[in-house]
CSV table of C-alpha atoms in Angstrom, one decimal:
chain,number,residue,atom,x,y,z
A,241,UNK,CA,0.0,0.0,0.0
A,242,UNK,CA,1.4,3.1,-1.2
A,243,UNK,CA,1.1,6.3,0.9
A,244,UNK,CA,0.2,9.8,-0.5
A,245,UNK,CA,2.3,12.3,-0.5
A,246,UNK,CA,1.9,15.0,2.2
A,247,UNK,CA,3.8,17.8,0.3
A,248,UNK,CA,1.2,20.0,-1.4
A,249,UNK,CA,2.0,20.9,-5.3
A,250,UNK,CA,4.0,24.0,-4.6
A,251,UNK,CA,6.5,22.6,-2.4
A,252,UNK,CA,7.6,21.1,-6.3
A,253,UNK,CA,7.0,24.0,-8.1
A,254,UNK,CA,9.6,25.9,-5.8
A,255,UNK,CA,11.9,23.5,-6.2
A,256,UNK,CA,12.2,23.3,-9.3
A,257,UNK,CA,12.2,27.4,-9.7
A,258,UNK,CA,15.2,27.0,-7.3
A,259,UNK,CA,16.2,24.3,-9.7
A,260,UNK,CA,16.6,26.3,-12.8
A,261,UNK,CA,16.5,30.3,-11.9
A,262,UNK,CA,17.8,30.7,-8.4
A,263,UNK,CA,20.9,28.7,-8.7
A,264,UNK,CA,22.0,29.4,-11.7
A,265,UNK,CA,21.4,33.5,-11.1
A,266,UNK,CA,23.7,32.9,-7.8
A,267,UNK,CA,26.4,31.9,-9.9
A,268,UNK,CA,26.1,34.7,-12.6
A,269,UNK,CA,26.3,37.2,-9.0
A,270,UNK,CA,29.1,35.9,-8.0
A,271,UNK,CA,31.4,35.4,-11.2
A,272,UNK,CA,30.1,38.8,-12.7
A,273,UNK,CA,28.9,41.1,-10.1
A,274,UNK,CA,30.2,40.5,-6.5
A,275,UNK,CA,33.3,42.5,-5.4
A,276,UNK,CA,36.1,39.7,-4.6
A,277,UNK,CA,38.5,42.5,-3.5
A,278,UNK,CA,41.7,44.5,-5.7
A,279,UNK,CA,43.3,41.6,-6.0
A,280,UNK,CA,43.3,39.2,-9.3
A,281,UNK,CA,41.3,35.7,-8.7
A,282,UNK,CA,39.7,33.0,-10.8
A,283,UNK,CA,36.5,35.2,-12.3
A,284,UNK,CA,39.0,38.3,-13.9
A,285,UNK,CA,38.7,36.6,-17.0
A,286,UNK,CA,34.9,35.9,-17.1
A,287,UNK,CA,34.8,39.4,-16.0
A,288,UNK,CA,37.2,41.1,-19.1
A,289,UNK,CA,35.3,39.1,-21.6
A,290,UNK,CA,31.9,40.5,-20.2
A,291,UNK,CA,33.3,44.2,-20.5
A,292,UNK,CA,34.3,43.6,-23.9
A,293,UNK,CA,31.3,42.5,-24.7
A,294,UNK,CA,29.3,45.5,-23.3
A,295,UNK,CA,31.8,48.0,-24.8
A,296,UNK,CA,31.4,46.2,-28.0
A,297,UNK,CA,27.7,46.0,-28.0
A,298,UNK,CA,27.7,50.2,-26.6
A,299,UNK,CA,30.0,51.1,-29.5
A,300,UNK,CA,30.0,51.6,-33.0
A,301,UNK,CA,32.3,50.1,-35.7
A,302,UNK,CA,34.4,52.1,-37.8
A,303,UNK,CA,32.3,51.8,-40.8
A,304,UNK,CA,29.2,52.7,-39.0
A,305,UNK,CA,31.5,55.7,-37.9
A,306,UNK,CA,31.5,56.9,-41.1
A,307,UNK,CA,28.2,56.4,-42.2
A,308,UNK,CA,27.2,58.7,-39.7
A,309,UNK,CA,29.6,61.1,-40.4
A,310,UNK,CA,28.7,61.3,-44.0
A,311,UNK,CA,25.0,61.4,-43.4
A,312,UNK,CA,25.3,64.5,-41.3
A,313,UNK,CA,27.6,66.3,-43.6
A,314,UNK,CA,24.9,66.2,-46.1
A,315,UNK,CA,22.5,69.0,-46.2
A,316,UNK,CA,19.2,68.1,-46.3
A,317,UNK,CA,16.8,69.3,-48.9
A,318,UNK,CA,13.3,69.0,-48.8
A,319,UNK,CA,11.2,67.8,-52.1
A,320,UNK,CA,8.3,69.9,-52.1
């Protein structure tokens, strides 16, 4: 004879959340945004590539540089 379980339905919905979102957002804290001190350790690397990435993804390339530049050196004229 089997016995029911006593645990209503959240208890496993929690878990799982815990499962897949909390745990895995502890880890991105730590490697990316917690302050381990001035000195170098372990997540300096993860870290550099992540500023790259954001100065990368901020900035624009050197042909979209000039694409810019030439389209506001031309004067605009209006078709009427």
């Amino acid at each position: 004879m089997q016995e029911e379980d006593f645990r209503p339905p959240w208890v496993y919905t929690a878990t799982n959340l815990m499962n897949y979102v909390l745990i895995p957002g502890i880890f991105m804290y730590s490697i990316f945004i917690y302050d381990w001190g001035d000195h170098d350790h372990v997540f300096q690397a993860p870290r550099r590539w992540l500023k790259r990435q954001k100065e990368a993804f901020w900035s624009l390339s050197s042909e979209d540089q000039k694409l810019i530049e030439a389209t506001e050196s031309k004067p605009e004229t209006k078709s009427t």
